[in-house]
Coordinates of C-alpha atoms in Angstrom, one line a residue:
M1 CA -93.6 -80.0 11.1
I2 CA -96.4 -78.3 13.0
I3 CA -97.6 -79.3 16.5
Q4 CA -101.3 -78.6 16.7
H5 CA -102.4 -76.2 19.4
S6 CA -105.8 -75.8 21.1
E7 CA -107.9 -72.7 20.8
Q8 CA -106.9 -71.6 24.3
E9 CA -103.2 -72.2 23.5
L10 CA -103.5 -70.1 20.4
L11 CA -105.3 -67.3 22.3
R12 CA -102.5 -67.2 25.0
R13 CA -99.8 -67.0 22.3
Q14 CA -101.7 -64.0 20.9
K15 CA -101.7 -62.4 24.4
L16 CA -98.0 -63.1 24.7
A17 CA -97.5 -61.1 21.5
D18 CA -99.8 -58.3 22.7
I19 CA -97.8 -58.0 25.9
R20 CA -94.6 -57.7 23.9
A21 CA -96.2 -55.1 21.7
L22 CA -96.8 -53.0 24.7
G23 CA -93.1 -53.0 25.4
I24 CA -93.3 -55.4 28.4
D25 CA -91.0 -58.3 28.6
P26 CA -93.2 -61.3 29.7
F27 CA -90.0 -63.2 30.8
P28 CA -87.8 -60.5 32.4
P29 CA -84.2 -61.5 33.2
A30 CA -83.7 -59.5 36.3
L31 CA -84.0 -61.1 39.8
F32 CA -87.1 -60.4 41.8
P33 CA -86.2 -60.0 45.5
I34 CA -88.9 -61.9 47.4
S35 CA -89.0 -60.9 51.0
H36 CA -91.6 -63.4 52.3
L37 CA -93.3 -66.7 51.3
S38 CA -97.0 -66.9 51.5
T39 CA -97.3 -68.8 54.9
E40 CA -94.5 -66.7 56.4
A41 CA -96.3 -63.5 55.5
T42 CA -99.6 -64.7 56.8
E43 CA -98.1 -66.0 60.1
K44 CA -96.0 -62.9 60.8
Y45 CA -98.8 -60.5 60.2
S46 CA -101.3 -62.5 62.2
A47 CA -98.9 -62.5 65.1
D48 CA -98.3 -58.7 65.0
L49 CA -100.9 -56.6 63.1
E50 CA -98.8 -53.5 63.6
S51 CA -95.5 -55.1 62.4
E52 CA -93.4 -52.6 60.5
E53 CA -91.9 -55.4 58.5
M54 CA -95.3 -56.4 57.1
K55 CA -95.8 -53.0 55.6
H56 CA -93.1 -53.7 53.0
V57 CA -93.7 -57.1 51.5
T58 CA -92.3 -58.4 48.1
F59 CA -94.1 -61.5 47.0
A60 CA -94.3 -63.6 43.8
G61 CA -96.6 -66.5 42.9
R62 CA -98.7 -68.2 40.2
V63 CA -102.2 -66.9 39.5
M64 CA -104.7 -69.6 40.5
S65 CA -107.9 -67.6 40.5
V66 CA -109.3 -64.1 40.0
R67 CA -112.4 -62.4 41.5
D68 CA -113.1 -59.4 39.3
M69 CA -114.9 -56.4 40.9
G70 CA -114.3 -53.9 38.2
K71 CA -111.7 -51.4 39.3
A72 CA -110.3 -53.9 41.8
C73 CA -109.7 -57.6 42.0
F74 CA -108.9 -60.3 44.5
V75 CA -106.2 -62.6 43.1
L76 CA -105.1 -65.9 44.6
L77 CA -101.4 -66.5 44.2
Q78 CA -99.6 -69.8 44.9
D79 CA -96.0 -70.1 45.7
S80 CA -93.8 -72.9 47.0
A81 CA -95.2 -72.7 50.5
G82 CA -98.9 -72.2 49.9
K83 CA -101.4 -69.6 48.8
L84 CA -101.9 -65.9 49.5
Q85 CA -104.8 -63.6 48.5
V86 CA -103.7 -60.4 46.9
Y87 CA -105.9 -57.3 46.6
V88 CA -105.2 -55.4 43.3
R89 CA -106.8 -52.0 42.8
R90 CA -106.4 -50.0 39.6
D91 CA -105.5 -46.7 41.2
D92 CA -102.9 -48.3 43.4
I93 CA -100.9 -50.1 40.7
C94 CA -101.6 -47.2 38.2
P95 CA -101.3 -44.0 40.3
D96 CA -100.9 -41.8 37.2
E97 CA -103.3 -41.2 34.3
D98 CA -102.1 -44.2 32.3
K99 CA -104.2 -47.2 33.4
T100 CA -102.8 -49.7 30.8
L101 CA -101.2 -51.9 33.3
Y102 CA -104.5 -52.6 35.0
D103 CA -107.1 -52.2 32.3
T104 CA -105.2 -54.0 29.5
V105 CA -102.3 -56.1 31.0
F106 CA -103.9 -57.3 34.2
K107 CA -107.5 -57.5 33.2
K108 CA -107.1 -58.8 29.6
L109 CA -103.7 -60.3 29.2
V110 CA -103.0 -62.1 32.5
D111 CA -104.3 -65.6 32.7
I112 CA -104.6 -68.4 35.3
G113 CA -101.1 -69.9 35.5
D114 CA -99.1 -66.7 34.9
I115 CA -96.5 -65.8 37.5
I116 CA -96.6 -62.2 38.7
G117 CA -94.6 -60.2 41.3
I118 CA -96.2 -58.0 43.9
T119 CA -95.0 -55.4 46.3
G120 CA -97.3 -54.0 49.0
Y121 CA -98.4 -54.3 52.6
M122 CA -100.4 -56.9 54.6
F123 CA -103.9 -56.2 55.8
T124 CA -107.1 -57.9 56.9
T125 CA -110.2 -57.8 54.7
K126 CA -113.7 -57.0 56.0
T127 CA -114.4 -60.8 56.0
G128 CA -111.3 -61.3 58.2
E129 CA -109.0 -62.8 55.6
V130 CA -105.3 -61.9 55.8
S131 CA -104.3 -60.5 52.4
L132 CA -101.6 -58.6 50.6
H133 CA -102.6 -55.1 49.3
A134 CA -100.7 -54.6 46.0
K135 CA -98.9 -51.3 45.3
T136 CA -96.9 -52.6 42.3
L137 CA -97.4 -55.5 39.9
V138 CA -95.0 -57.0 37.4
M139 CA -95.2 -59.9 34.9
L140 CA -92.6 -62.5 35.7
S141 CA -93.6 -65.4 33.4
K142 CA -96.4 -65.8 30.9
S143 CA -98.1 -69.2 30.8
I144 CA -99.0 -70.2 27.3
K145 CA -100.5 -73.6 28.2
P146 CA -103.8 -73.6 30.3
L147 CA -103.7 -75.5 33.6
P148 CA -106.5 -78.0 34.4
I149 CA -109.2 -76.2 36.4
V150 CA -109.5 -77.3 40.0
K151 CA -112.4 -75.6 41.9
E152 CA -112.2 -75.0 45.7
K153 CA -114.8 -73.7 48.0
D154 CA -114.7 -73.4 51.8
G155 CA -111.6 -75.6 51.9
E156 CA -113.2 -78.3 49.8
T157 CA -111.8 -79.3 46.4
F158 CA -114.0 -80.0 43.4
D159 CA -113.0 -81.5 40.0
A160 CA -109.6 -82.6 41.4
V161 CA -107.1 -83.8 38.9
T162 CA -106.7 -87.5 39.5
D163 CA -105.9 -89.0 36.1
P164 CA -102.7 -91.0 36.6
E165 CA -101.6 -90.7 33.0
F166 CA -101.7 -86.9 33.3
R167 CA -100.3 -86.7 36.8
Y168 CA -97.2 -89.0 36.2
R169 CA -96.4 -87.8 32.7
Q170 CA -96.8 -84.1 33.5
R171 CA -95.6 -84.1 37.1
Y172 CA -94.8 -80.3 36.9
A173 CA -98.5 -79.6 36.3
D174 CA -99.6 -82.1 38.9
L175 CA -97.5 -80.3 41.5
I176 CA -99.2 -77.0 40.6
V177 CA -102.8 -78.2 40.7
N178 CA -102.4 -80.8 43.5
P179 CA -100.1 -79.0 45.9
H180 CA -100.6 -81.8 48.5
V181 CA -98.4 -84.0 46.2
K182 CA -95.5 -81.8 47.1
D183 CA -95.8 -82.9 50.8
T184 CA -95.0 -86.5 49.8
F185 CA -91.7 -85.5 48.2
I186 CA -90.8 -83.2 51.1
K187 CA -91.4 -86.2 53.5
R188 CA -89.2 -88.4 51.2
S189 CA -86.5 -85.8 51.5
V190 CA -86.8 -85.8 55.3
M191 CA -86.6 -89.6 55.3
I192 CA -83.4 -89.6 53.3
K193 CA -81.8 -86.9 55.5
T194 CA -82.7 -88.9 58.6
I195 CA -81.0 -92.0 57.1
R196 CA -77.9 -90.0 56.1
D197 CA -77.6 -88.3 59.5
F198 CA -78.1 -91.7 61.3
L199 CA -75.4 -93.3 59.3
N200 CA -73.0 -90.4 59.5
N201 CA -73.5 -90.2 63.3
N202 CA -72.6 -93.9 63.5
G203 CA -69.3 -93.3 61.7
A204 CA -70.2 -94.2 58.1
L205 CA -68.6 -92.6 55.1
E206 CA -70.8 -91.8 52.0
V207 CA -69.2 -92.8 48.7
D208 CA -69.9 -92.9 45.0
T209 CA -69.4 -95.9 42.7
P210 CA -69.8 -96.4 38.9
V211 CA -73.2 -96.4 37.2
L212 CA -71.6 -97.7 34.0
Q213 CA -70.2 -101.1 34.7
N214 CA -68.6 -103.7 32.4
I215 CA -70.0 -106.5 34.6
P216 CA -73.6 -106.2 35.9
G217 CA -72.9 -107.7 39.3
G218 CA -74.3 -107.6 42.9
A219 CA -77.8 -108.9 42.2
A220 CA -79.8 -111.4 40.2
A221 CA -81.5 -109.1 37.7
K222 CA -81.6 -108.4 33.9
P223 CA -79.5 -105.3 33.1
F224 CA -79.8 -102.5 30.5
T225 CA -77.0 -102.5 28.0
T226 CA -75.3 -99.6 26.3
H227 CA -72.2 -99.0 24.2
H228 CA -69.1 -96.9 25.0
N229 CA -68.1 -95.5 21.7
A230 CA -64.6 -94.4 22.7
L231 CA -63.7 -97.8 24.1
D232 CA -65.8 -99.7 21.6
T233 CA -67.1 -101.8 24.5
Q234 CA -70.5 -102.9 25.7
F235 CA -71.3 -101.6 29.2
Y236 CA -74.2 -102.1 31.5
L237 CA -76.2 -99.7 33.7
R238 CA -75.7 -100.9 37.2
I239 CA -78.2 -103.3 38.8
A240 CA -76.5 -102.9 42.2
N241 CA -73.5 -101.3 43.7
E242 CA -72.7 -104.1 46.2
L243 CA -69.4 -105.4 44.7
Y244 CA -67.9 -101.9 44.4
L245 CA -68.7 -101.1 48.1
K246 CA -67.2 -104.4 49.2
R247 CA -64.0 -103.5 47.2
L248 CA -63.8 -100.4 49.5
I249 CA -64.1 -102.6 52.5
V250 CA -61.1 -104.6 51.1
G251 CA -59.3 -101.3 50.7
G252 CA -59.5 -100.5 54.4
F253 CA -62.8 -98.6 54.9
D254 CA -64.8 -100.0 57.8
F255 CA -68.2 -98.5 57.2
V256 CA -69.3 -97.2 53.7
Y257 CA -72.7 -96.4 52.2
E258 CA -74.3 -95.0 49.0
F259 CA -77.7 -94.0 47.8
S260 CA -77.5 -95.8 44.5
R261 CA -79.6 -95.2 41.4
N262 CA -80.0 -98.7 40.0
F263 CA -81.5 -99.9 36.6
R264 CA -83.1 -103.2 35.9
N265 CA -84.6 -104.2 32.6
E266 CA -87.6 -106.0 34.0
G267 CA -91.3 -105.5 34.6
M268 CA -93.2 -102.4 35.8
D269 CA -96.0 -102.5 38.3
R270 CA -97.2 -100.9 41.5
T271 CA -94.0 -101.6 43.4
H272 CA -91.4 -101.8 40.5
N273 CA -89.9 -99.1 38.4
P274 CA -87.0 -99.9 36.0
E275 CA -85.0 -97.0 37.5
F276 CA -85.0 -96.9 41.3
T277 CA -83.0 -95.9 44.4
V278 CA -81.4 -98.3 46.9
L279 CA -79.4 -97.5 50.0
E280 CA -76.6 -100.0 50.5
F281 CA -74.1 -100.0 53.4
Y282 CA -71.4 -102.4 54.5
V283 CA -69.7 -102.6 57.9
A284 CA -66.5 -104.5 58.6
Y285 CA -66.3 -107.0 61.5
K286 CA -70.1 -107.3 61.8
D287 CA -72.6 -110.1 60.9
Y288 CA -76.2 -110.4 59.9
N289 CA -77.4 -110.5 63.6
W290 CA -75.8 -107.1 64.2
M291 CA -77.3 -105.9 61.0
M292 CA -80.8 -106.9 62.1
D293 CA -80.4 -104.9 65.3
F294 CA -79.0 -101.9 63.5
T295 CA -81.8 -102.0 60.9
E296 CA -84.4 -102.0 63.6
Q297 CA -82.8 -98.9 65.2
L298 CA -82.6 -97.1 61.8
L299 CA -86.3 -97.7 60.9
E300 CA -87.5 -96.8 64.4
K301 CA -85.5 -93.6 64.1
I302 CA -87.1 -92.8 60.6
A303 CA -90.6 -93.4 61.9
M304 CA -90.1 -91.2 65.0
E305 CA -88.6 -88.4 62.9
M306 CA -91.4 -88.4 60.3
H307 CA -94.4 -89.2 62.5
G308 CA -93.4 -88.6 66.1
T309 CA -94.3 -92.3 66.9
T310 CA -93.2 -95.7 65.8
E311 CA -96.7 -96.4 64.5
V312 CA -97.2 -95.6 60.8
T313 CA -100.6 -95.7 59.0
V314 CA -100.5 -97.4 55.6
G315 CA -104.0 -97.6 54.1
E316 CA -106.2 -99.2 56.7
K317 CA -103.3 -100.8 58.5
V318 CA -101.2 -99.5 61.3
L319 CA -97.6 -100.7 61.1
N320 CA -95.4 -100.6 64.2
F321 CA -91.6 -100.1 63.7
K322 CA -90.9 -100.5 67.4
A323 CA -87.9 -102.9 67.9
P324 CA -87.5 -105.8 68.1
F325 CA -89.0 -107.3 64.9
K326 CA -90.0 -110.9 64.5
R327 CA -87.3 -113.2 63.0
I328 CA -88.6 -116.3 61.0
P329 CA -86.5 -118.8 59.0
I330 CA -87.7 -119.0 55.4
Y331 CA -88.4 -122.7 55.5
D332 CA -90.6 -122.2 58.6
A333 CA -92.5 -119.5 56.8
I334 CA -93.1 -121.7 53.7
K335 CA -94.3 -124.6 55.9
D336 CA -96.6 -122.3 57.9
F337 CA -98.4 -120.9 54.8
T338 CA -98.3 -123.8 52.4
G339 CA -98.0 -127.0 54.6
F340 CA -95.0 -128.1 52.5
D341 CA -91.7 -128.8 54.3
V342 CA -89.1 -127.9 51.6
T343 CA -86.1 -128.2 53.9
N344 CA -84.7 -131.4 52.3
M345 CA -86.4 -131.2 48.9
D346 CA -84.2 -131.5 45.8
E347 CA -85.0 -129.7 42.5
E348 CA -87.3 -132.4 41.2
A349 CA -89.3 -132.5 44.4
L350 CA -89.6 -128.7 44.4
V351 CA -90.9 -128.7 40.9
A352 CA -93.6 -131.3 41.9
A353 CA -94.5 -129.2 45.0
C354 CA -94.9 -126.1 42.8
A355 CA -97.2 -128.0 40.5
Q356 CA -99.4 -128.9 43.5
M357 CA -99.5 -125.3 44.6
D358 CA -100.3 -124.1 41.0
I359 CA -97.0 -122.2 40.8
K360 CA -95.6 -122.0 37.3
T361 CA -92.0 -123.1 36.7
D362 CA -89.7 -123.5 33.8
K363 CA -86.5 -125.5 33.1
S364 CA -84.2 -122.5 33.8
M365 CA -85.2 -122.4 37.5
G366 CA -82.8 -124.0 39.9
K367 CA -83.4 -125.0 43.5
G368 CA -82.9 -121.5 44.9
K369 CA -85.2 -119.9 42.4
L370 CA -87.9 -122.5 43.0
I371 CA -87.9 -121.8 46.7
D372 CA -87.9 -118.1 46.1
E373 CA -90.9 -118.5 43.8
I374 CA -92.8 -120.5 46.5
F375 CA -92.1 -117.9 49.1
G376 CA -93.0 -115.0 46.8
S377 CA -96.2 -116.5 45.6
K378 CA -97.5 -118.0 48.9
C379 CA -95.9 -116.3 51.8
E380 CA -94.5 -112.8 51.2
G381 CA -97.8 -111.0 51.1
N382 CA -98.8 -112.3 54.5
F383 CA -96.2 -110.3 56.5
D384 CA -97.7 -106.9 57.3
Q385 CA -95.8 -106.0 60.4
P386 CA -92.0 -105.6 60.0
T387 CA -90.6 -109.2 60.0
F388 CA -87.1 -110.5 59.2
I389 CA -87.2 -113.7 57.0
I390 CA -83.8 -115.3 57.7
D391 CA -81.5 -118.2 56.8
Y392 CA -82.0 -118.7 53.0
P393 CA -80.8 -121.7 50.9
V394 CA -77.2 -121.3 49.6
E395 CA -78.4 -121.7 46.0
L396 CA -80.4 -118.5 46.2
S397 CA -77.6 -116.4 47.7
P398 CA -74.4 -116.5 45.7
L399 CA -72.8 -113.6 47.6
T400 CA -73.6 -114.7 51.1
K401 CA -71.5 -116.6 53.7
K402 CA -72.6 -120.1 54.6
H403 CA -74.5 -120.4 57.9
R404 CA -72.3 -121.1 60.9
S405 CA -74.4 -124.0 62.2
K406 CA -77.1 -124.9 59.5
E407 CA -76.0 -127.0 56.6
G408 CA -77.1 -125.8 53.2
L409 CA -78.2 -122.4 54.4
V410 CA -76.6 -118.9 54.4
E411 CA -76.7 -116.0 56.8
R412 CA -79.1 -113.8 55.0
F413 CA -82.3 -111.9 55.9
E414 CA -85.0 -110.0 54.0
L415 CA -87.1 -107.5 55.8
M416 CA -90.8 -107.8 54.9
V417 CA -93.2 -104.9 55.6
N418 CA -96.8 -104.6 54.4
G419 CA -96.4 -107.7 52.3
K420 CA -93.3 -106.6 50.4
E421 CA -89.5 -106.9 50.7
I422 CA -87.9 -103.6 51.6
A423 CA -84.4 -104.8 52.6
N424 CA -82.0 -107.6 51.8
A425 CA -78.9 -108.3 53.9
Y426 CA -76.1 -110.8 54.5
T427 CA -73.1 -111.8 56.4
E428 CA -71.0 -111.2 53.4
L429 CA -69.0 -114.0 51.8
N430 CA -65.3 -113.3 52.0
D431 CA -63.8 -116.6 51.0
P432 CA -62.5 -116.1 47.5
L433 CA -62.5 -119.8 46.6
D434 CA -66.1 -120.3 47.7
Q435 CA -67.1 -117.1 45.9
R436 CA -65.6 -118.4 42.7
E437 CA -67.5 -121.7 43.0
R438 CA -70.8 -119.8 43.6
F439 CA -70.2 -117.6 40.5
E440 CA -69.5 -120.8 38.4
E441 CA -72.9 -122.2 39.6
Q442 CA -74.5 -119.0 38.4
V443 CA -72.9 -119.4 35.0
K444 CA -74.5 -122.9 34.8
L445 CA -77.9 -121.3 35.5
M446 CA -77.2 -118.7 32.8
E447 CA -76.5 -121.5 30.3
R448 CA -79.9 -123.1 31.2
G449 CA -81.6 -119.8 30.2
D450 CA -81.8 -117.9 33.5
D451 CA -81.3 -114.3 32.3
E452 CA -81.1 -113.0 35.9
A453 CA -78.1 -115.2 36.8
M454 CA -74.9 -113.4 37.8
F455 CA -71.8 -112.9 35.7
I456 CA -68.4 -113.9 37.0
D457 CA -66.7 -110.7 38.2
H458 CA -63.0 -111.6 38.0
D459 CA -61.8 -108.3 39.4
F460 CA -64.0 -108.6 42.4
L461 CA -62.6 -112.1 43.0
R462 CA -59.1 -110.6 42.8
A463 CA -60.1 -108.1 45.4
L464 CA -61.3 -110.8 47.7
E465 CA -58.0 -112.7 47.3
Y466 CA -56.3 -109.8 49.0
G467 CA -58.5 -110.4 52.0
M468 CA -61.8 -108.9 53.1
P469 CA -62.6 -108.7 56.8
P470 CA -65.8 -110.3 58.1
T471 CA -68.5 -107.9 56.9
A472 CA -72.2 -107.3 57.1
G473 CA -74.0 -105.6 54.2
I474 CA -77.6 -104.5 53.4
G475 CA -79.6 -103.0 50.6
I476 CA -82.8 -101.0 51.5
G477 CA -85.3 -100.0 48.8
I478 CA -85.7 -96.3 49.3
D479 CA -88.7 -96.0 47.0
R480 CA -90.6 -98.8 48.8
L481 CA -89.7 -97.4 52.2
A482 CA -90.9 -94.0 51.1
M483 CA -94.2 -95.6 50.0
L484 CA -94.6 -96.9 53.5
M485 CA -93.6 -93.8 55.4
T486 CA -95.8 -91.5 53.2
N487 CA -98.8 -93.8 53.0
Q488 CA -98.7 -94.2 49.2
H489 CA -99.9 -97.3 47.4
S490 CA -97.9 -97.0 44.1
I491 CA -94.2 -96.4 43.5
Q492 CA -95.2 -93.8 40.9
D493 CA -96.4 -91.6 43.7
V494 CA -93.0 -91.4 45.4
L495 CA -91.0 -90.8 42.2
F496 CA -91.1 -87.3 40.6
F497 CA -90.9 -88.7 37.1
P498 CA -91.8 -92.4 36.9
Q499 CA -91.0 -94.3 33.8
M500 CA -93.8 -94.0 31.1
R501 CA -94.3 -95.2 27.6
P502 CA -93.2 -92.6 25.0
E503 CA -95.9 -90.1 24.5
K504 CA -97.7 -90.0 21.1
I505 CA -97.7 -86.4 20.0
Q506 CA -100.3 -85.1 17.5
L507 CA -98.3 -83.6 14.6
E508 CA -99.3 -81.8 11.4
L509 CA -96.9 -82.1 8.5
T510 CA -96.0 -79.1 6.5
E511 CA -96.7 -79.2 2.7
E512 CA -93.0 -79.7 2.0
E513 CA -92.8 -82.6 4.4
K514 CA -96.0 -84.2 2.9
Q515 CA -94.4 -83.9 -0.6
I516 CA -91.2 -85.7 0.5
L517 CA -93.1 -88.4 2.5
A518 CA -95.4 -89.2 -0.5
V519 CA -92.3 -90.1 -2.6
L520 CA -90.5 -91.9 0.2
K521 CA -93.4 -94.2 1.3
P522 CA -93.3 -96.7 -1.6
A523 CA -89.5 -97.1 -1.3
V524 CA -87.6 -99.1 1.3
S525 CA -84.5 -97.0 0.7
M526 CA -83.4 -94.3 -1.7
P527 CA -80.2 -92.2 -2.3
L528 CA -80.8 -88.6 -1.2
T529 CA -79.7 -87.4 -4.6
D530 CA -82.4 -89.5 -6.3
L531 CA -85.0 -88.3 -3.8
K532 CA -84.1 -84.7 -4.3
Q533 CA -84.5 -85.0 -8.1
L534 CA -88.0 -86.4 -7.6
I535 CA -89.0 -83.4 -5.5
A536 CA -89.8 -80.3 -7.5
G537 CA -90.0 -76.7 -6.4
L538 CA -88.2 -76.8 -3.0
S539 CA -85.4 -74.4 -2.2
G540 CA -82.3 -75.8 -0.5
K541 CA -83.4 -74.3 2.8
Q542 CA -86.9 -75.9 2.6
W543 CA -85.4 -79.2 1.6
D544 CA -83.0 -79.3 4.6
K545 CA -85.6 -78.2 7.1
A546 CA -88.2 -80.8 5.9
M547 CA -85.7 -83.7 5.8
K548 CA -84.4 -82.9 9.3
A549 CA -87.9 -82.7 10.7
L550 CA -88.9 -86.1 9.1
A551 CA -85.8 -87.7 10.5
A552 CA -86.2 -86.2 14.0
Y553 CA -89.7 -87.5 14.3
G554 CA -88.8 -91.0 13.0
F555 CA -90.5 -90.9 9.6
C556 CA -87.1 -91.7 7.9
L557 CA -83.5 -92.6 8.8
L558 CA -80.6 -90.7 7.1
Y559 CA -77.4 -92.6 6.4
T560 CA -74.1 -91.3 5.1
S561 CA -72.6 -93.4 2.3
P562 CA -68.9 -94.3 2.5
S563 CA -66.5 -92.3 0.5
P564 CA -64.6 -93.9 -2.4
R565 CA -61.5 -94.0 -0.1
D566 CA -63.4 -95.7 2.7
R567 CA -64.8 -98.3 0.2
Q568 CA -61.2 -99.0 -1.0
K569 CA -60.2 -99.6 2.6
S570 CA -63.0 -102.1 3.2

């Protein structure tokens, strides 16, 4: 099977062959001892023009543009820190009579996107630009796929690459041609380090819990399923790590946390990706009031560390993470934005209220889910400034302790910022009998068709029976928090590799593959021996190669028939 290449790709492959024909390895294995990054070299030389250090610079980068002046060129190289102009003169990199390295390799065989290594010294051009004067040049990696062309002049970018399909699917190329994208991910890393330092300084222990779970617990969500071959058992990719962290609280740890990679087999949109990161932490002998205070301190710390102020710009809004945040009961929020007081409504009344508000419902939705639907549809988007929505109905919160003074409610909050939930927290339920009843209520919802209802986790119930101390716990959406702190409007912009539909690749079949496929198409299935008899003129090697290619790209499925012994067993 042949993948079709563009004219430019074919030309670069020929250049690759020409480089090798000259005895030059276009992908040399030896290390290249870089002495300075681009910004470091520029800053150090600018600070001291007579610096001895800057007379011996070893630098490597990707070729982004070339200004050809005949026997000399100015080349713009890009590395991980930025860009540096390099002056390449023929007689400097080719001091002897042989000028092949400049005239042939550099002028004819080096392309935009190639990575080259330079040794030389820093100097200032006649126009005042700090540059690197090349004394030696070496090919480090030949690019055989052309980059999109981005034009820059006087600091202004033209023809910027903005197509989201290209940017998200080929993030590696996006990072090259849109270097500012890298800043977003550096800031995300700073944010995570700030969180980790804050928790560690407050006595927390970072832990790891299973991603493969036999019960998808800890959240109301639809899981991905997989199969463990050795155990011959269905497993689930975790939807949350909550129940495992609480097991550790039972085991005697007072403060544990984990940056958890979770998976939910649900929709994809501007704020949802099926694979996402959540920070969860649990603290013994605390409650949700303490957790609200602690969360305020954490977010204020993040804002200060990343922006030097508690005010964070998101689009045209300025969000202020200065504590304290507003605290509003969920029933009050619903009444304020809809005019409906749902405090004492039963399921039937809630369905009727939803109908009046043009909110779609179905028979699988219980009281808790109906209230959640009303809040999500009519209220959530109105909370721009950080706001705690507190005191949820018990039906909506199967892992949460009942409210100490308000009948029918639990001690839970969700933190809303910029119209979206970014955190969910409880005073954790530690009564094993109450927890069992809550799980049984979830099973009833599952029987009604709610595919997000929770399973009963008998091992977790057993852990609770040993006794779990009073505990506060929280889950914070790291991706959504990164969106806020980096002023991004889509979750895809804070994930290096967001989930995408499988790419359709243009393929060209070989003659052997076309011959086999023509025979296969009319048949639903066919023994390989019969198929092989119908195909004339193929060697064994050609046959094997063609069949493997067709199977690999999904044109056919190959099955192994059972042996006579296996048939006797069955």
